[in-house]
mmCIF file of C-alpha atoms and ligand atoms in Angstrom:
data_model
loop_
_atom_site.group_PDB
_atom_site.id
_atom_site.type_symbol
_atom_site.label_atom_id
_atom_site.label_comp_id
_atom_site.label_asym_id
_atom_site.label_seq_id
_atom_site.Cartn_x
_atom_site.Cartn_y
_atom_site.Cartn_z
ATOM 1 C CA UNK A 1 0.000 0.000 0.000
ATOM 2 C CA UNK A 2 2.650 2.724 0.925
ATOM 3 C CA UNK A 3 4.564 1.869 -2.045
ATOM 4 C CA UNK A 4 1.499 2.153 -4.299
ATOM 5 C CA UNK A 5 0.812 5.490 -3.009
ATOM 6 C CA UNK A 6 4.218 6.324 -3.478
ATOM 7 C CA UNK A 7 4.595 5.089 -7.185
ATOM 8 C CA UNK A 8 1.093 6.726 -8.266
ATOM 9 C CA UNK A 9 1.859 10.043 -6.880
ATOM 10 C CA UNK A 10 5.416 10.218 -8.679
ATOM 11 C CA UNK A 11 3.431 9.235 -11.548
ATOM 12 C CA UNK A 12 1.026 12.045 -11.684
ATOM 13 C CA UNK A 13 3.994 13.985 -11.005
ATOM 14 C CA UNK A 14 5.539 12.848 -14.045
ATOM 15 C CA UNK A 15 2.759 12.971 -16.358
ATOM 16 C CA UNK A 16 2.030 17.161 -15.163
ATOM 17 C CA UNK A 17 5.932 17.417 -16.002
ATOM 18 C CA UNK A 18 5.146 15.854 -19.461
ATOM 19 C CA UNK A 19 1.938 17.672 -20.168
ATOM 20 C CA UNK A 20 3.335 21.023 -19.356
ATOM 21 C CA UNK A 21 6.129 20.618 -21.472
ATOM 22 C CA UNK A 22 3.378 19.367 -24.148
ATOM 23 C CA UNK A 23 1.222 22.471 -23.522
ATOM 24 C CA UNK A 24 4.325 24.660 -23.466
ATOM 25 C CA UNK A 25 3.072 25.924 -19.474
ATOM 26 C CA UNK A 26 5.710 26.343 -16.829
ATOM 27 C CA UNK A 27 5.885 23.562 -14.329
ATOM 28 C CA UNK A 28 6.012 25.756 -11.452
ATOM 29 C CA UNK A 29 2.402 26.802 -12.516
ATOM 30 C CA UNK A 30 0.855 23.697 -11.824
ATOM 31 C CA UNK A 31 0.082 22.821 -8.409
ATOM 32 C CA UNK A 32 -0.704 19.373 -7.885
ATOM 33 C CA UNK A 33 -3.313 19.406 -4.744
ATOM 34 C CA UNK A 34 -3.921 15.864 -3.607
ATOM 35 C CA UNK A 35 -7.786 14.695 -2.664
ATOM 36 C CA UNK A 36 -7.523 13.313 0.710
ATOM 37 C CA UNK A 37 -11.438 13.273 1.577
ATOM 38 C CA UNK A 38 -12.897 9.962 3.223
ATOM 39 C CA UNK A 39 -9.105 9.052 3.049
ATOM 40 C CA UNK A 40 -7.804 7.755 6.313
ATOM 41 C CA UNK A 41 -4.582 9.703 8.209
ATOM 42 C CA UNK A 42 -2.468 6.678 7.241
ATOM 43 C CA UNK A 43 -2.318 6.819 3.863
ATOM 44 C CA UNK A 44 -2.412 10.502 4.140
ATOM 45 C CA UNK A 45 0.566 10.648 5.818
ATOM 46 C CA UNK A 46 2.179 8.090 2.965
ATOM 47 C CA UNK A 47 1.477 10.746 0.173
ATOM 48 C CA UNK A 48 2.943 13.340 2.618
ATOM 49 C CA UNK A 49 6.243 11.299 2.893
ATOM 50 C CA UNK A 50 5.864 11.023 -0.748
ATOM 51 C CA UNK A 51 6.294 14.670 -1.058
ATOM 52 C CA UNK A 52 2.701 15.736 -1.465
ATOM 53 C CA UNK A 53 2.294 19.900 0.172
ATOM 54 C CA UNK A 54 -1.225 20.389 -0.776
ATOM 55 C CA UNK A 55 -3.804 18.661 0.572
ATOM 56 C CA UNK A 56 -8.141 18.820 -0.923
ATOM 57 C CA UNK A 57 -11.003 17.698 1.785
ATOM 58 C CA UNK A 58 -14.714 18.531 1.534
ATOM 59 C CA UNK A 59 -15.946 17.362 5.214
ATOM 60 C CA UNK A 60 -14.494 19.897 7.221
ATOM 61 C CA UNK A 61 -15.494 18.265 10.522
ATOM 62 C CA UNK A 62 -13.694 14.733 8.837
ATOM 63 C CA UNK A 63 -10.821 17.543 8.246
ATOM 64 C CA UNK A 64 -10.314 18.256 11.887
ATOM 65 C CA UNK A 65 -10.294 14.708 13.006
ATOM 66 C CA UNK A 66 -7.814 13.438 11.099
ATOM 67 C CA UNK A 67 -5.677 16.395 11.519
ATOM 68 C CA UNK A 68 -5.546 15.767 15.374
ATOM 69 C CA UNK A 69 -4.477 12.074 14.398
ATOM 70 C CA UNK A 70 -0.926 13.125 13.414
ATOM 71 C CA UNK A 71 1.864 13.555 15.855
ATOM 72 C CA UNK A 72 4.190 15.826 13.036
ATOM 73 C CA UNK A 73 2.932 17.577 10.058
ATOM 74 C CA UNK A 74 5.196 19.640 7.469
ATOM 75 C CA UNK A 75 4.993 23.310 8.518
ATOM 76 C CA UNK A 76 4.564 24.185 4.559
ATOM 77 C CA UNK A 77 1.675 21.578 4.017
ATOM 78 C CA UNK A 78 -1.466 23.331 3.290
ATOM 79 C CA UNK A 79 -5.021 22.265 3.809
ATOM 80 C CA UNK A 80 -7.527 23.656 0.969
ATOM 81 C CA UNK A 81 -11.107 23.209 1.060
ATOM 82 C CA UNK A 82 -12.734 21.954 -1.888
ATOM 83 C CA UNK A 83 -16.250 20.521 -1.544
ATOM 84 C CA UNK A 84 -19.459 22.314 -1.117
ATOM 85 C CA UNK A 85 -19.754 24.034 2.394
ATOM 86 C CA UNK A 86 -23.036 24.794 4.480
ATOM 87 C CA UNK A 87 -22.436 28.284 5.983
ATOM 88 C CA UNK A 88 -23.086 27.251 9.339
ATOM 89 C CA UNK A 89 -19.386 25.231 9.559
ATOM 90 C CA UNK A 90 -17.656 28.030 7.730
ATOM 91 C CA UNK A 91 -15.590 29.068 11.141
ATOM 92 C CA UNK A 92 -14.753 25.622 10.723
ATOM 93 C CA UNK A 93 -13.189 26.657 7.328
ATOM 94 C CA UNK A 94 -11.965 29.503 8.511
ATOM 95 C CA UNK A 95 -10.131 27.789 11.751
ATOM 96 C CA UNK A 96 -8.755 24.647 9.591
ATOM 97 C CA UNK A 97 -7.936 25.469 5.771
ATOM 98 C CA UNK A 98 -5.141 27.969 3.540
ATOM 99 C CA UNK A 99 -7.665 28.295 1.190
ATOM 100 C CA UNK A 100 -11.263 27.854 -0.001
ATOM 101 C CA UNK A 101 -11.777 26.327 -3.872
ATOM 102 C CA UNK A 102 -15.425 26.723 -3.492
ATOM 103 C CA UNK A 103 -17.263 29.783 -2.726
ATOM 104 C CA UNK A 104 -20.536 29.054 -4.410
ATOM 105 C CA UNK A 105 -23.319 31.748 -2.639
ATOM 106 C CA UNK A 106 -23.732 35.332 -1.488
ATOM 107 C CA UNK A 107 -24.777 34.383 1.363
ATOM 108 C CA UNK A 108 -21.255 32.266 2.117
ATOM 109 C CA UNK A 109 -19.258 34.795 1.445
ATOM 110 C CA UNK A 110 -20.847 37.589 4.013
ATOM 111 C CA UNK A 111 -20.444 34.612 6.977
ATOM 112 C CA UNK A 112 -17.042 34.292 5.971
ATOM 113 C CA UNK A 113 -15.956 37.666 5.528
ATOM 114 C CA UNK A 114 -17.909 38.406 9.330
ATOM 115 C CA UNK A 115 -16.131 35.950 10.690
ATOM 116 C CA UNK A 116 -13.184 36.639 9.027
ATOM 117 C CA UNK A 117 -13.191 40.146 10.164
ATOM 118 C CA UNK A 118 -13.675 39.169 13.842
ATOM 119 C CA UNK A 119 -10.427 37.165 13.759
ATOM 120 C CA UNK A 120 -8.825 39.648 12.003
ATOM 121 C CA UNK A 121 -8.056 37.057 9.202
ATOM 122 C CA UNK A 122 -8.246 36.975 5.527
ATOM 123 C CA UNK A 123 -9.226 33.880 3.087
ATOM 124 C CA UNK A 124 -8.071 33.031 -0.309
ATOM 125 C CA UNK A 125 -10.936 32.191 -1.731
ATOM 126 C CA UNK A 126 -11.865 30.734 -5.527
ATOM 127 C CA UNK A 127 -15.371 31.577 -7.053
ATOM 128 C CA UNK A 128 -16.894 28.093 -8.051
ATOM 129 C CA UNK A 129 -18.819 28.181 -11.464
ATOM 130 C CA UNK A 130 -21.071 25.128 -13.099
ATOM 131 C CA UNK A 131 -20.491 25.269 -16.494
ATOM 132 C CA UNK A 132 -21.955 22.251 -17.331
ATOM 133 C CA UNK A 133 -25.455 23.272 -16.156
ATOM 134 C CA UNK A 134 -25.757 19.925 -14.135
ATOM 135 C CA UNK A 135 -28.791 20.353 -11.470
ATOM 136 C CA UNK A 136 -26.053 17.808 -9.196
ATOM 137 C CA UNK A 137 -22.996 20.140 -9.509
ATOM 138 C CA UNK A 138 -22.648 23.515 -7.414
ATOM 139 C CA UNK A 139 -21.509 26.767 -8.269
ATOM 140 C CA UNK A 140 -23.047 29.684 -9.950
ATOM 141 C CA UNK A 141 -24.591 28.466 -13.428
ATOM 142 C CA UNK A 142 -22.349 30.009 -16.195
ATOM 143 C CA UNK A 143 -23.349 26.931 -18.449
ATOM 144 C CA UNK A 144 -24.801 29.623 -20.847
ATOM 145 C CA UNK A 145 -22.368 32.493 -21.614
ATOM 146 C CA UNK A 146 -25.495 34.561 -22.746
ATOM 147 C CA UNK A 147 -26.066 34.926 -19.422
ATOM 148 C CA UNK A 148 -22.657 35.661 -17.532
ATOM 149 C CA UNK A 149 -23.423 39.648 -17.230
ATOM 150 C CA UNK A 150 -26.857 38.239 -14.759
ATOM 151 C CA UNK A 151 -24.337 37.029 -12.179
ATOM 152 C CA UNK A 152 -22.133 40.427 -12.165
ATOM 153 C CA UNK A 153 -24.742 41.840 -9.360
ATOM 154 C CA UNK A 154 -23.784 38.890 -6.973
ATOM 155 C CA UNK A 155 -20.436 38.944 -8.076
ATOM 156 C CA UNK A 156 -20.096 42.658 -6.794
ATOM 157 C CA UNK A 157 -21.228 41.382 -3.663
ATOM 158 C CA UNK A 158 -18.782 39.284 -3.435
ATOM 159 C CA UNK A 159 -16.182 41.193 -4.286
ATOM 160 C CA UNK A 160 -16.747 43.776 -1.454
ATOM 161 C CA UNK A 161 -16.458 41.014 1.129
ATOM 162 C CA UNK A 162 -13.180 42.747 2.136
ATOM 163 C CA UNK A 163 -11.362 39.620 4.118
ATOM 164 C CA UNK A 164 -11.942 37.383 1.271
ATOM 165 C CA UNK A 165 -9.341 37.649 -1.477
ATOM 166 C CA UNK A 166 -10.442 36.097 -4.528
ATOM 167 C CA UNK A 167 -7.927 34.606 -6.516
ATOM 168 C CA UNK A 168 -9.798 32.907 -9.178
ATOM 169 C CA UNK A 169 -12.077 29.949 -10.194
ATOM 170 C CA UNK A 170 -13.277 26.591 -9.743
ATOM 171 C CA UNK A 171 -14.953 24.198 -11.857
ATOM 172 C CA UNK A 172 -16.481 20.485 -11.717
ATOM 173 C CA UNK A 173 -17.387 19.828 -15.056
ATOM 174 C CA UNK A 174 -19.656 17.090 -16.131
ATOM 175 C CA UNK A 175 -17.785 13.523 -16.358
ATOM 176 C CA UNK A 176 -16.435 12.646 -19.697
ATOM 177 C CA UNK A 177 -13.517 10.231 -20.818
ATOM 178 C CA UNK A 178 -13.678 12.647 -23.970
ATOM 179 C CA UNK A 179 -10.549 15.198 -24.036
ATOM 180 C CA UNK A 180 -12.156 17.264 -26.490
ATOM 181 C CA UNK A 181 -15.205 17.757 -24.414
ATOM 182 C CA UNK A 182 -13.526 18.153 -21.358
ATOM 183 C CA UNK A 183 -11.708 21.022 -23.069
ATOM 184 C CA UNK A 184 -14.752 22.748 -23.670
ATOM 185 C CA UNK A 185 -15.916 23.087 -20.377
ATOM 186 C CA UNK A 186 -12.522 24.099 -19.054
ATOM 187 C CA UNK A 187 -12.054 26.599 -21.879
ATOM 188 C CA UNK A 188 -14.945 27.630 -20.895
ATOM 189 C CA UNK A 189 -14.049 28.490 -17.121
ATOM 190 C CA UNK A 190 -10.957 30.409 -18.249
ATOM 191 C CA UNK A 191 -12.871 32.453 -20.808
ATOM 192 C CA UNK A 192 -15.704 33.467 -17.751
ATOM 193 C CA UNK A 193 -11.873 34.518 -15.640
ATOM 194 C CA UNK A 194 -11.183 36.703 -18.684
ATOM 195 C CA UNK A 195 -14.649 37.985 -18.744
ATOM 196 C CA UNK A 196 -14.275 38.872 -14.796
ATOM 197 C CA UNK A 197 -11.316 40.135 -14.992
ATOM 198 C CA UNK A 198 -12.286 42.795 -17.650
ATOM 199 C CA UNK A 199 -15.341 43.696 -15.561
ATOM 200 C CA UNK A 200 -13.472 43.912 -12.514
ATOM 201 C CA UNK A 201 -9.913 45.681 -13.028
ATOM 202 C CA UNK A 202 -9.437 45.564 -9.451
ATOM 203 C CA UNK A 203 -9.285 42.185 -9.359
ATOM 204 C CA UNK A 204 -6.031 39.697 -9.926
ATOM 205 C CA UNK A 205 -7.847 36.662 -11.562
ATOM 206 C CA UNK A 206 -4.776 34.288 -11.668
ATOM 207 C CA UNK A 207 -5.570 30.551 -10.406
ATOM 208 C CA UNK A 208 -7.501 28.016 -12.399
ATOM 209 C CA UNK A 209 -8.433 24.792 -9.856
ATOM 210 C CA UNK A 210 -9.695 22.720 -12.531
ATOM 211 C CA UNK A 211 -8.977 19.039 -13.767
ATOM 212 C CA UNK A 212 -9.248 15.800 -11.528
ATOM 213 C CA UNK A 213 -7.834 11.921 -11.796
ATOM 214 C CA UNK A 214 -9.136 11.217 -15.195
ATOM 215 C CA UNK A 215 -9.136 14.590 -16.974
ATOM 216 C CA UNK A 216 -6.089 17.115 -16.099
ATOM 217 C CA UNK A 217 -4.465 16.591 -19.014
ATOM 218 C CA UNK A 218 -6.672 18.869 -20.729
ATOM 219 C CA UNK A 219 -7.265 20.870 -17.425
ATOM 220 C CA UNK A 220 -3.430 21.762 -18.000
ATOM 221 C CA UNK A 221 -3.810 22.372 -21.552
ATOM 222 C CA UNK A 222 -6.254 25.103 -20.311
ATOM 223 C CA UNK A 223 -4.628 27.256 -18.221
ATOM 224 C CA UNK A 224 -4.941 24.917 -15.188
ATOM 225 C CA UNK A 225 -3.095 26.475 -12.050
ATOM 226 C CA UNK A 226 -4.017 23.992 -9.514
ATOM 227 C CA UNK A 227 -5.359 20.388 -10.427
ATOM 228 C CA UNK A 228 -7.410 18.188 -7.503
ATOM 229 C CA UNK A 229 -6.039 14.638 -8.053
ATOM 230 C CA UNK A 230 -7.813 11.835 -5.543
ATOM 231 C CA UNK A 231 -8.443 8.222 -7.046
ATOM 232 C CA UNK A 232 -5.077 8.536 -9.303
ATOM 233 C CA UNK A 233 -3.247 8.725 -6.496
ATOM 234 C CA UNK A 234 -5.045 7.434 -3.406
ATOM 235 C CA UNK A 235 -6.896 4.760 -4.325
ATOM 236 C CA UNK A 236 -10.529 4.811 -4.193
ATOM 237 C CA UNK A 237 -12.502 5.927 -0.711
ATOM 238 C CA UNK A 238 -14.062 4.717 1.991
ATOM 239 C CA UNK A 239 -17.532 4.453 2.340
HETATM 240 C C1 PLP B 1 -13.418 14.178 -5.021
HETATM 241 C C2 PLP B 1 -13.080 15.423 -5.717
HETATM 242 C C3 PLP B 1 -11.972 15.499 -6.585
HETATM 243 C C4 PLP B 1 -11.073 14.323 -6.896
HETATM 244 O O1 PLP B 1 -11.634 13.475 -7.849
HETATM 245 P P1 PLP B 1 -10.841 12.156 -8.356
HETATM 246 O O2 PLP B 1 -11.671 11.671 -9.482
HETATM 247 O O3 PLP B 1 -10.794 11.217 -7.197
HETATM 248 O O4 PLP B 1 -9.499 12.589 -8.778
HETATM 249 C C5 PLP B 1 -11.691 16.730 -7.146
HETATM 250 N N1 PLP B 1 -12.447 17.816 -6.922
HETATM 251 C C6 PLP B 1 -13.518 17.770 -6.108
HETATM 252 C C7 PLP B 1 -14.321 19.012 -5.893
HETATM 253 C C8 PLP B 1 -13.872 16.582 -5.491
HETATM 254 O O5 PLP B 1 -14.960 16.558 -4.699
#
């Protein structure tokens, strides 16, 4: 088992070296963050030894548990929350993670930025879109680029939550073994960032958390900035 963990993260780490070079994108702007949810703390702390620094849970009350399991954790490893979040845990978010890939309401972002301000803290945060238009995915519905400019009233909102700092986008696109579909939906992600960022000067749109276990090839051809690798490298979950 530890050597399997071991092998398949040096192998994604290989193949990101080989697509970037592919895609002509510099390594360094590829973060690999590993999917640890419903993973137990052992074979967490095998993809740790194997030289894994970012970290992707959903469950951050699974989060806390297993953090409190290890005796020694790197002081550069960084916890980033990925899954959807109900706003009553987000002090939980705020107390346990670097960053948050999924901001996906209005109404997240003012709890957050409260309790943010209270603790005198402030949150990296990436804006989560569905551009597939799948009723089981969240994020803001930007399936239909005709309508984009009807989310720019909540996206101001956003925005002048003053502790959060967002520093891009998110996307779970709709499962497909096909590269060129996959390419369309991330594509399409980067194209709403480009649309942001013109509407909002102020803003530094720069990271790209897009592509998991069975599509980041094309995530990277995209633009990705940060790819969310789980099965590939840890095996399937529990439960
Ligand atoms: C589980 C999960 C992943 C990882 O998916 P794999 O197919 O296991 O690589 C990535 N992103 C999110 C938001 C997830 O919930």
């Amino acid at each position: 088992m530890e050597l399997s963990i071991d092998k398949n993260y040096k192998k994604v780490m290989e193949n990101i070296d080989s697509y970037c070079q592919l895609y002509n994108r510099e390594r360094e702007s590829v973060k690999l963050i590993v999917v640890t949810k419903s993973q137990p703390s052992e074979k967490i702390e095998q993809v740790i030894s194997a030289g894994a620094r970012y970290l992707g849970e959903n469950y951050p009350e699974e989060t806390r548990e297993k953090k409190n399991e290890f005796v020694y954790l790197p002081e550069d490893l960084e916890w980033h929350m990925i899954g959807h979040l109900q706003s009553r845990k987000s002090q939980l978010v705020i107390n346990e993670f670097t960053m948050m890939h999924s901001l996906d309401s209005v109404k997240l972002a003012k709890r957050l930025d409260h309790q943010l301000s209270n603790v005198g803290k402030k949150l990296p945060v990436l804006l989560q879109f569905n551009v597939g238009g799948e009723d089981s995915k969240y994020g803001w519905d930007a399936s239909d680029k005709n309508n984009w400019s009807s989310l720019m009233d909540e996206m101001v909102e956003v925005i002048n939550c003053s502790n959060l700092n967002v520093q891009g986008l998110m996307t779970m696109p709709p499962f497909t073994t096909k590269e060129t579909e996959s390419r369309i939906y991330f594509r399409k992600l980067r194209d709403l960032g480009d649309y942001l960022q013109s509407k909002f000067p102020e803003l530094s749109i720069c990271e790209y958390s897009m592509g998991t276990s069975h599509d980041f090839k094309m995530a990277i051809a995209e633009g990705a900035t940060m790819i969310r690798i789980g099965t590939a490298i840890m095996g399937s979950r529990e439960k």
